[in-house]
Amino acid sequence: MSCGLAYAPQLRSLGYRITPQRMAILHVLCHSGKHLTPRDVYQKAKKDFPTLTEPTVYRTLEFLAKNGLARPMQAGKGRLRYEMAEDDHHHIVCRVCGDEIEVEHELLESMYRKMESTSGYQRIDSHVTFFGVCPECLKT
Amino acid sequence: MSCGLAYAPQLRSLGYRITPQRMAILHVLCHSGKHLTPRDVYQKAKKDFPTLTEPTVYRTLEFLAKNGLARPMQAGKGRLRYEMAEDDHHHIVCRVCGDEIEVEHELLESMYRKMESTSGYQRIDSHVTFFGVCPECLKT
DNA sequence: ATCTTTATTGTAAAAACTTGCAATAAGGAA
DNA sequence: TTCCTTATTGCAAGTTTTTACAATAAAGAT
């Protein structure tokens, strides 16, 4: 509950409002682990704020992502999961067993810069999910 | 219609079957441009094969992607679009106007190798969609 | 040609996600 | 405090995507 408040000044200064729905959702993101589905977030946050609805969860997660507080990540097919945007990292998901690890952004840094100078596009998002095969699954 | 047949031997040798549904969908992917939504594919392929259903389209696109014939790409939020997997490239989508360009895989090649050796994961997918801001939108 | 096996499809229903719009309430002004 | 503005929410309905399972048909064997 209190942890969402930490982000209140930042949001308010951008002209956004502090609502109990947003606080409840931030609380879940802070304390319920990583890569949560919108449904995970909905069910957990509902306990704090029972009148919460699913459209609000979808809209809020998107809102938090757009403002850099939450990080959306791909979870197979076209599905999105969310986590707090803390340290800057990417994911590699094993397409066989679903296991996943993090990759520091630093490793991709120079590639990003090359891509920006080549393409002319700027502010390229600093999060990507890659799909590969993990060492365990490679054995079999 | 005929263009799908080009892939028939490849599929058959893997133990898969050649069905008119698959041929119709491959035909659409070959001749209807890039990054099509499943719905685009459904509506176009239906003309060739009117009894085609949507679940079949979703399953077939996923099937083609898994076998390297089609390339799935992210189109904002969690949505997937598909195109034939011809030359090896990635996409950068402008998150303001939606415009997009291609990036040659070669540019990312060394980063992929670094990532594989660091993480132990192998066969990391060779397609990613990045989101950034295009030169046009940067001006304003 | 016909039979057999089983990969693939259609059906129907469910689950996941989105949208438009009217009602609500956050936060600044009086 | 009370009022006002408008960002945000809930509602209800729509669209998109997935799933389970029985029916179908592709391809090899007879």
Short mmCIF file of C-alpha atoms (C1' of nucleotides) in Angstrom, two decimals:
data_model
loop_
_atom_site.label_atom_id
_atom_site.label_comp_id
_atom_site.label_asym_id
_atom_site.label_seq_id
_atom_site.Cartn_x
_atom_site.Cartn_y
_atom_site.Cartn_z
CA MET A 1 0.00 0.00 0.00
CA SER A 2 2.62 2.47 1.10
CA CYS A 3 5.02 1.56 -1.66
CA GLY A 4 2.82 3.04 -4.36
CA LEU A 5 2.97 6.38 -2.60
CA ALA A 6 6.66 6.60 -3.38
CA TYR A 7 5.71 7.22 -6.99
CA ALA A 8 2.93 9.70 -6.25
CA PRO A 9 4.98 12.91 -6.56
CA GLN A 10 6.40 11.81 -9.89
CA LEU A 11 2.95 11.09 -11.29
CA ARG A 12 1.35 14.19 -9.84
CA SER A 13 4.03 16.41 -11.30
CA LEU A 14 3.13 15.09 -14.74
CA GLY A 15 -0.48 16.07 -14.19
CA TYR A 16 -1.74 12.59 -13.40
CA ARG A 17 -3.91 11.73 -10.45
CA ILE A 18 -3.25 9.48 -7.52
CA THR A 19 -6.08 6.99 -7.24
CA PRO A 20 -6.51 4.05 -4.92
CA GLN A 21 -6.69 1.78 -7.97
CA ARG A 22 -3.27 2.90 -9.12
CA MET A 23 -1.84 2.56 -5.63
CA ALA A 24 -3.23 -0.95 -5.27
CA ILE A 25 -1.77 -2.00 -8.61
CA LEU A 26 1.62 -0.50 -7.86
CA HIS A 27 1.58 -2.30 -4.56
CA VAL A 28 1.04 -5.61 -6.29
CA LEU A 29 3.80 -4.95 -8.79
CA CYS A 30 6.19 -4.07 -5.98
CA HIS A 31 5.47 -7.03 -3.77
CA SER A 32 4.25 -9.92 -5.89
CA GLY A 33 7.31 -10.86 -7.89
CA LYS A 34 8.11 -10.41 -11.53
CA HIS A 35 6.33 -10.91 -14.84
CA LEU A 36 2.74 -10.90 -13.71
CA THR A 37 -0.14 -11.29 -16.11
CA PRO A 38 -2.86 -8.63 -16.11
CA ARG A 39 -5.06 -11.25 -14.52
CA ASP A 40 -2.55 -11.92 -11.75
CA VAL A 41 -2.47 -8.23 -11.02
CA TYR A 42 -6.24 -7.95 -11.10
CA GLN A 43 -6.80 -10.80 -8.69
CA LYS A 44 -4.19 -9.66 -6.21
CA ALA A 45 -5.02 -5.97 -6.31
CA LYS A 46 -8.71 -6.74 -5.88
CA LYS A 47 -7.94 -7.82 -2.33
CA ASP A 48 -6.76 -4.32 -1.50
CA PHE A 49 -9.46 -2.60 -3.46
CA PRO A 50 -12.41 -4.90 -4.12
CA THR A 51 -14.29 -2.72 -6.58
CA LEU A 52 -11.36 -2.72 -8.99
CA THR A 53 -12.29 -3.83 -12.51
CA GLU A 54 -10.31 -5.55 -15.24
CA PRO A 55 -10.40 -2.76 -17.81
CA THR A 56 -8.87 -0.51 -15.21
CA VAL A 57 -6.06 -2.98 -14.67
CA TYR A 58 -5.27 -3.15 -18.37
CA ARG A 59 -5.39 0.61 -18.70
CA THR A 60 -3.31 1.19 -15.61
CA LEU A 61 -0.60 -1.28 -16.58
CA GLU A 62 -0.32 0.38 -19.95
CA PHE A 63 -0.27 3.76 -18.26
CA LEU A 64 2.51 2.73 -15.88
CA ALA A 65 4.50 1.28 -18.75
CA LYS A 66 4.16 4.43 -20.80
CA ASN A 67 5.44 6.44 -17.86
CA GLY A 68 8.37 4.18 -17.21
CA LEU A 69 7.23 2.76 -13.87
CA ALA A 70 6.37 -0.69 -15.14
CA ARG A 71 8.10 -2.80 -17.74
CA PRO A 72 5.99 -4.85 -20.13
CA MET A 73 7.57 -8.04 -21.33
CA GLN A 74 6.54 -10.63 -23.88
CA ALA A 75 5.45 -13.97 -22.54
CA GLY A 76 5.20 -16.21 -25.58
CA LYS A 77 2.83 -15.56 -28.44
CA GLY A 78 1.54 -12.05 -28.16
CA ARG A 79 0.96 -12.00 -24.44
CA LEU A 80 2.25 -9.29 -22.16
CA ARG A 81 3.35 -9.57 -18.56
CA TYR A 82 4.46 -6.77 -16.29
CA GLU A 83 7.00 -6.07 -13.58
CA MET A 84 8.35 -2.97 -11.88
CA ALA A 85 10.94 -1.21 -14.01
CA GLU A 86 13.90 -1.38 -11.68
CA ASP A 87 17.33 -2.25 -12.98
CA ASP A 88 17.61 -2.18 -16.72
CA HIS A 89 17.53 -5.66 -18.12
CA HIS A 90 16.15 -7.87 -20.85
CA HIS A 91 14.90 -11.43 -20.83
CA ILE A 92 15.68 -14.61 -22.66
CA VAL A 93 12.88 -17.14 -22.45
CA CYS A 94 13.46 -20.80 -23.28
CA ARG A 95 10.98 -21.73 -25.94
CA VAL A 96 11.06 -25.36 -24.87
CA CYS A 97 10.58 -25.27 -21.10
CA GLY A 98 9.62 -21.64 -20.52
CA ASP A 99 12.49 -21.03 -18.13
CA GLU A 100 13.92 -17.53 -18.28
CA ILE A 101 16.93 -15.47 -17.34
CA GLU A 102 17.85 -11.82 -17.35
CA VAL A 103 20.43 -10.14 -19.55
CA GLU A 104 21.98 -6.87 -18.46
CA HIS A 105 21.24 -3.97 -20.73
CA GLU A 106 24.91 -3.11 -20.85
CA LEU A 107 25.49 -6.11 -23.09
CA LEU A 108 23.19 -4.64 -25.71
CA GLU A 109 24.19 -1.03 -25.25
CA SER A 110 26.54 -0.73 -28.22
CA MET A 111 24.09 -2.51 -30.50
CA TYR A 112 21.42 -0.01 -29.53
CA ARG A 113 23.68 2.87 -30.38
CA LYS A 114 24.60 1.36 -33.74
CA MET A 115 20.94 0.84 -34.47
CA GLU A 116 20.05 4.42 -33.58
CA SER A 117 22.74 5.91 -35.75
CA THR A 118 21.97 3.65 -38.68
CA SER A 119 18.21 4.06 -38.62
CA GLY A 120 17.73 7.61 -37.42
CA TYR A 121 15.21 6.35 -34.89
CA GLN A 122 15.85 7.54 -31.34
CA ARG A 123 14.79 6.60 -27.83
CA ILE A 124 14.55 2.97 -28.76
CA ASP A 125 12.93 1.03 -25.97
CA SER A 126 15.33 -0.52 -23.59
CA HIS A 127 13.52 -3.77 -23.11
CA VAL A 128 13.27 -6.79 -25.31
CA THR A 129 12.37 -10.41 -24.72
CA PHE A 130 14.34 -12.93 -26.75
CA PHE A 131 13.34 -16.54 -27.24
CA GLY A 132 15.97 -19.25 -27.36
CA VAL A 133 16.72 -22.67 -25.92
CA CYS A 134 18.18 -22.97 -22.44
CA PRO A 135 21.25 -25.10 -21.61
CA GLU A 136 19.09 -27.72 -19.84
CA CYS A 137 16.86 -28.23 -22.87
CA LEU A 138 19.80 -28.25 -25.26
CA LYS A 139 21.05 -31.46 -23.64
CA THR A 140 18.08 -33.54 -24.70
CA MET B 1 -2.18 -20.76 -54.87
CA SER B 2 0.84 -22.25 -56.56
CA CYS B 3 3.27 -20.40 -54.35
CA GLY B 4 2.35 -22.41 -51.29
CA LEU B 5 3.26 -25.59 -53.14
CA ALA B 6 6.87 -24.48 -53.17
CA TYR B 7 7.00 -25.19 -49.45
CA ALA B 8 5.16 -28.51 -49.64
CA PRO B 9 8.20 -30.81 -49.87
CA GLN B 10 9.81 -29.10 -46.91
CA LEU B 11 6.72 -29.53 -44.77
CA ARG B 12 6.04 -33.06 -45.91
CA SER B 13 9.57 -34.16 -45.13
CA LEU B 14 9.02 -33.03 -41.55
CA GLY B 15 5.98 -35.23 -41.30
CA TYR B 16 3.43 -32.46 -41.72
CA ARG B 17 0.52 -32.57 -44.13
CA ILE B 18 -0.30 -30.40 -47.08
CA THR B 19 -3.81 -29.06 -46.66
CA PRO B 20 -5.74 -26.56 -48.76
CA GLN B 21 -6.05 -24.35 -45.68
CA ARG B 22 -2.29 -24.14 -45.34
CA MET B 23 -1.86 -23.50 -49.04
CA ALA B 24 -4.42 -20.71 -48.98
CA ILE B 25 -2.75 -19.06 -46.00
CA LEU B 26 0.72 -19.33 -47.51
CA HIS B 27 -0.66 -17.81 -50.68
CA VAL B 28 -1.94 -14.81 -48.78
CA LEU B 29 1.34 -14.34 -46.95
CA CYS B 30 3.23 -14.49 -50.24
CA HIS B 31 1.08 -12.06 -52.14
CA SER B 32 -0.59 -9.66 -49.72
CA GLY B 33 2.31 -7.65 -48.40
CA LYS B 34 3.94 -7.59 -45.02
CA HIS B 35 2.84 -7.58 -41.39
CA LEU B 36 -0.68 -8.88 -41.73
CA THR B 37 -2.94 -9.41 -38.75
CA PRO B 38 -4.48 -12.85 -38.26
CA ARG B 39 -7.75 -11.25 -39.25
CA ASP B 40 -6.28 -9.89 -42.48
CA VAL B 41 -5.07 -13.35 -43.31
CA TYR B 42 -8.40 -14.91 -42.43
CA GLN B 43 -10.41 -12.56 -44.59
CA LYS B 44 -8.16 -12.85 -47.60
CA ALA B 45 -7.60 -16.58 -47.43
CA LYS B 46 -11.33 -17.16 -47.04
CA LYS B 47 -11.75 -16.07 -50.64
CA ASP B 48 -9.63 -18.98 -51.82
CA PHE B 49 -11.07 -21.43 -49.37
CA PRO B 50 -14.45 -20.27 -48.02
CA THR B 51 -14.85 -22.85 -45.28
CA LEU B 52 -11.67 -21.70 -43.56
CA THR B 53 -12.16 -20.80 -39.88
CA GLU B 54 -10.37 -18.38 -37.60
CA PRO B 55 -8.94 -20.88 -35.12
CA THR B 56 -7.30 -22.59 -38.07
CA VAL B 57 -5.72 -19.33 -39.14
CA TYR B 58 -4.28 -18.70 -35.69
CA ARG B 59 -2.99 -22.25 -35.46
CA THR B 60 -1.54 -22.21 -38.94
CA LEU B 61 0.27 -18.93 -38.49
CA GLU B 62 1.80 -20.20 -35.31
CA PHE B 63 2.69 -23.44 -37.06
CA LEU B 64 4.35 -21.63 -39.95
CA ALA B 65 6.27 -19.44 -37.55
CA LYS B 66 7.50 -22.40 -35.55
CA ASN B 67 8.75 -23.98 -38.75
CA GLY B 68 10.48 -20.87 -39.97
CA LEU B 69 8.25 -20.12 -42.94
CA ALA B 70 6.51 -17.12 -41.41
CA ARG B 71 7.90 -14.42 -39.19
CA PRO B 72 5.74 -13.13 -36.33
CA MET B 73 6.31 -9.52 -35.39
CA GLN B 74 4.97 -7.37 -32.57
CA ALA B 75 2.56 -4.64 -33.53
CA GLY B 76 2.14 -2.52 -30.43
CA LYS B 77 0.79 -3.89 -27.15
CA GLY B 78 0.76 -7.61 -27.33
CA ARG B 79 -0.52 -7.96 -30.86
CA LEU B 80 1.16 -10.17 -33.44
CA ARG B 81 1.35 -9.70 -37.19
CA TYR B 82 2.87 -12.05 -39.70
CA GLU B 83 4.85 -11.97 -42.92
CA MET B 84 6.82 -14.46 -44.97
CA ALA B 85 10.25 -15.10 -43.49
CA GLU B 86 12.41 -14.06 -46.39
CA ASP B 87 15.52 -12.01 -45.82
CA ASP B 88 16.58 -11.86 -42.24
CA HIS B 89 15.59 -8.57 -40.70
CA HIS B 90 14.14 -6.89 -37.65
CA HIS B 91 11.76 -3.98 -37.24
CA ILE B 92 11.75 -0.66 -35.49
CA VAL B 93 8.29 0.74 -35.00
CA CYS B 94 7.74 4.39 -34.18
CA ARG B 95 5.72 4.52 -31.00
CA VAL B 96 4.32 7.91 -31.94
CA CYS B 97 3.14 7.52 -35.54
CA GLY B 98 3.38 3.76 -36.03
CA ASP B 99 5.71 4.09 -38.99
CA GLU B 100 8.25 1.30 -39.30
CA ILE B 101 11.51 0.38 -40.93
CA GLU B 102 13.61 -2.72 -41.25
CA VAL B 103 17.01 -3.32 -39.71
CA GLU B 104 19.33 -5.90 -41.24
CA HIS B 105 20.11 -8.80 -38.97
CA GLU B 106 23.80 -8.36 -39.65
CA LEU B 107 23.77 -5.27 -37.45
CA LEU B 108 22.69 -7.35 -34.48
CA GLU B 109 24.74 -10.42 -35.29
CA SER B 110 27.61 -9.78 -32.89
CA MET B 111 25.27 -8.85 -30.08
CA TYR B 112 23.44 -12.15 -30.53
CA ARG B 113 26.69 -14.05 -30.30
CA LYS B 114 27.73 -12.19 -27.18
CA MET B 115 24.36 -12.92 -25.66
CA GLU B 116 24.58 -16.61 -26.47
CA SER B 117 28.02 -17.02 -24.99
CA THR B 118 27.15 -15.04 -21.87
CA SER B 119 23.86 -16.73 -21.13
CA GLY B 120 24.37 -20.26 -22.33
CA TYR B 121 21.10 -20.06 -24.22
CA GLN B 122 21.35 -21.09 -27.87
CA ARG B 123 19.31 -20.73 -31.04
CA ILE B 124 18.04 -17.35 -29.93
CA ASP B 125 15.30 -16.18 -32.25
CA SER B 126 16.49 -13.99 -35.02
CA HIS B 127 13.62 -11.58 -35.02
CA VAL B 128 12.81 -8.73 -32.69
CA THR B 129 10.61 -5.67 -32.97
CA PHE B 130 11.97 -2.56 -31.28
CA PHE B 131 9.94 0.51 -30.43
CA GLY B 132 11.44 3.97 -30.78
CA VAL B 133 10.65 7.39 -32.19
CA CYS B 134 11.15 8.05 -35.89
CA PRO B 135 13.06 11.07 -37.27
CA GLU B 136 9.80 12.72 -38.42
CA CYS B 137 8.22 12.55 -34.99
CA LEU B 138 11.41 13.66 -33.26
CA LYS B 139 11.09 17.03 -34.99
CA THR B 140 7.88 18.02 -33.28
"C1'" DA C 1 -8.44 -48.77 -55.02
"C1'" DT C 2 -9.27 -49.30 -50.27
"C1'" DC C 3 -7.93 -49.24 -45.55
"C1'" DT C 4 -5.56 -47.28 -41.49
"C1'" DT C 5 -3.34 -44.07 -38.87
"C1'" DT C 6 -3.19 -39.83 -36.92
"C1'" DA C 7 -2.33 -34.83 -38.13
"C1'" DT C 8 -5.39 -31.29 -38.92
"C1'" DT C 9 -9.72 -29.03 -38.96
"C1'" DG C 10 -14.35 -27.20 -37.43
"C1'" DT C 11 -17.42 -26.35 -33.78
"C1'" DA C 12 -18.77 -24.29 -29.76
"C1'" DA C 13 -17.62 -22.20 -25.83
"C1'" DA C 14 -14.56 -19.85 -22.93
"C1'" DA C 15 -11.00 -16.64 -21.83
"C1'" DA C 16 -8.43 -12.49 -22.75
"C1'" DC C 17 -8.45 -7.95 -24.11
"C1'" DT C 18 -10.55 -3.48 -25.91
"C1'" DT C 19 -13.80 0.34 -26.55
"C1'" DG C 20 -17.37 4.05 -25.94
"C1'" DC C 21 -19.62 6.51 -22.91
"C1'" DA C 22 -21.81 8.09 -18.73
"C1'" DA C 23 -20.75 8.45 -13.76
"C1'" DT C 24 -17.29 9.42 -10.38
"C1'" DA C 25 -13.83 11.57 -7.74
"C1'" DA C 26 -8.86 13.85 -7.54
"C1'" DG C 27 -6.87 18.09 -7.02
"C1'" DG C 28 -6.67 22.90 -7.86
"C1'" DA C 29 -9.28 27.40 -7.29
"C1'" DA C 30 -12.53 30.26 -4.86
"C1'" DT D 1 -14.99 23.94 2.83
"C1'" DT D 2 -17.24 24.02 -1.28
"C1'" DC D 3 -17.16 24.31 -6.20
"C1'" DC D 4 -15.26 23.22 -10.79
"C1'" DT D 5 -12.70 20.97 -14.17
"C1'" DT D 6 -11.47 17.01 -16.30
"C1'" DA D 7 -8.65 12.72 -15.58
"C1'" DT D 8 -10.01 8.33 -14.38
"C1'" DT D 9 -13.12 4.69 -13.50
"C1'" DG D 10 -16.99 1.26 -14.06
"C1'" DC D 11 -20.21 -0.66 -16.92
"C1'" DA D 12 -21.73 -3.11 -20.75
"C1'" DA D 13 -20.91 -4.67 -24.96
"C1'" DG D 14 -17.76 -5.86 -28.55
"C1'" DT D 15 -13.68 -7.98 -30.58
"C1'" DT D 16 -9.78 -10.96 -30.50
"C1'" DT D 17 -7.52 -15.13 -29.23
"C1'" DT D 18 -7.46 -19.69 -27.11
"C1'" DT D 19 -9.11 -24.37 -25.85
"C1'" DA D 20 -11.25 -29.07 -25.78
"C1'" DC D 21 -12.91 -32.42 -28.30
"C1'" DA D 22 -15.23 -34.86 -31.90
"C1'" DA D 23 -15.22 -35.14 -36.99
"C1'" DT D 24 -12.48 -35.04 -41.09
"C1'" DA D 25 -9.14 -36.00 -44.50
"C1'" DA D 26 -3.90 -36.44 -45.93
"C1'" DA D 27 -0.59 -39.81 -46.90
"C1'" DG D 28 1.48 -44.14 -46.45
"C1'" DA D 29 0.54 -49.23 -46.39
"C1'" DT D 30 -2.13 -53.09 -48.21
#
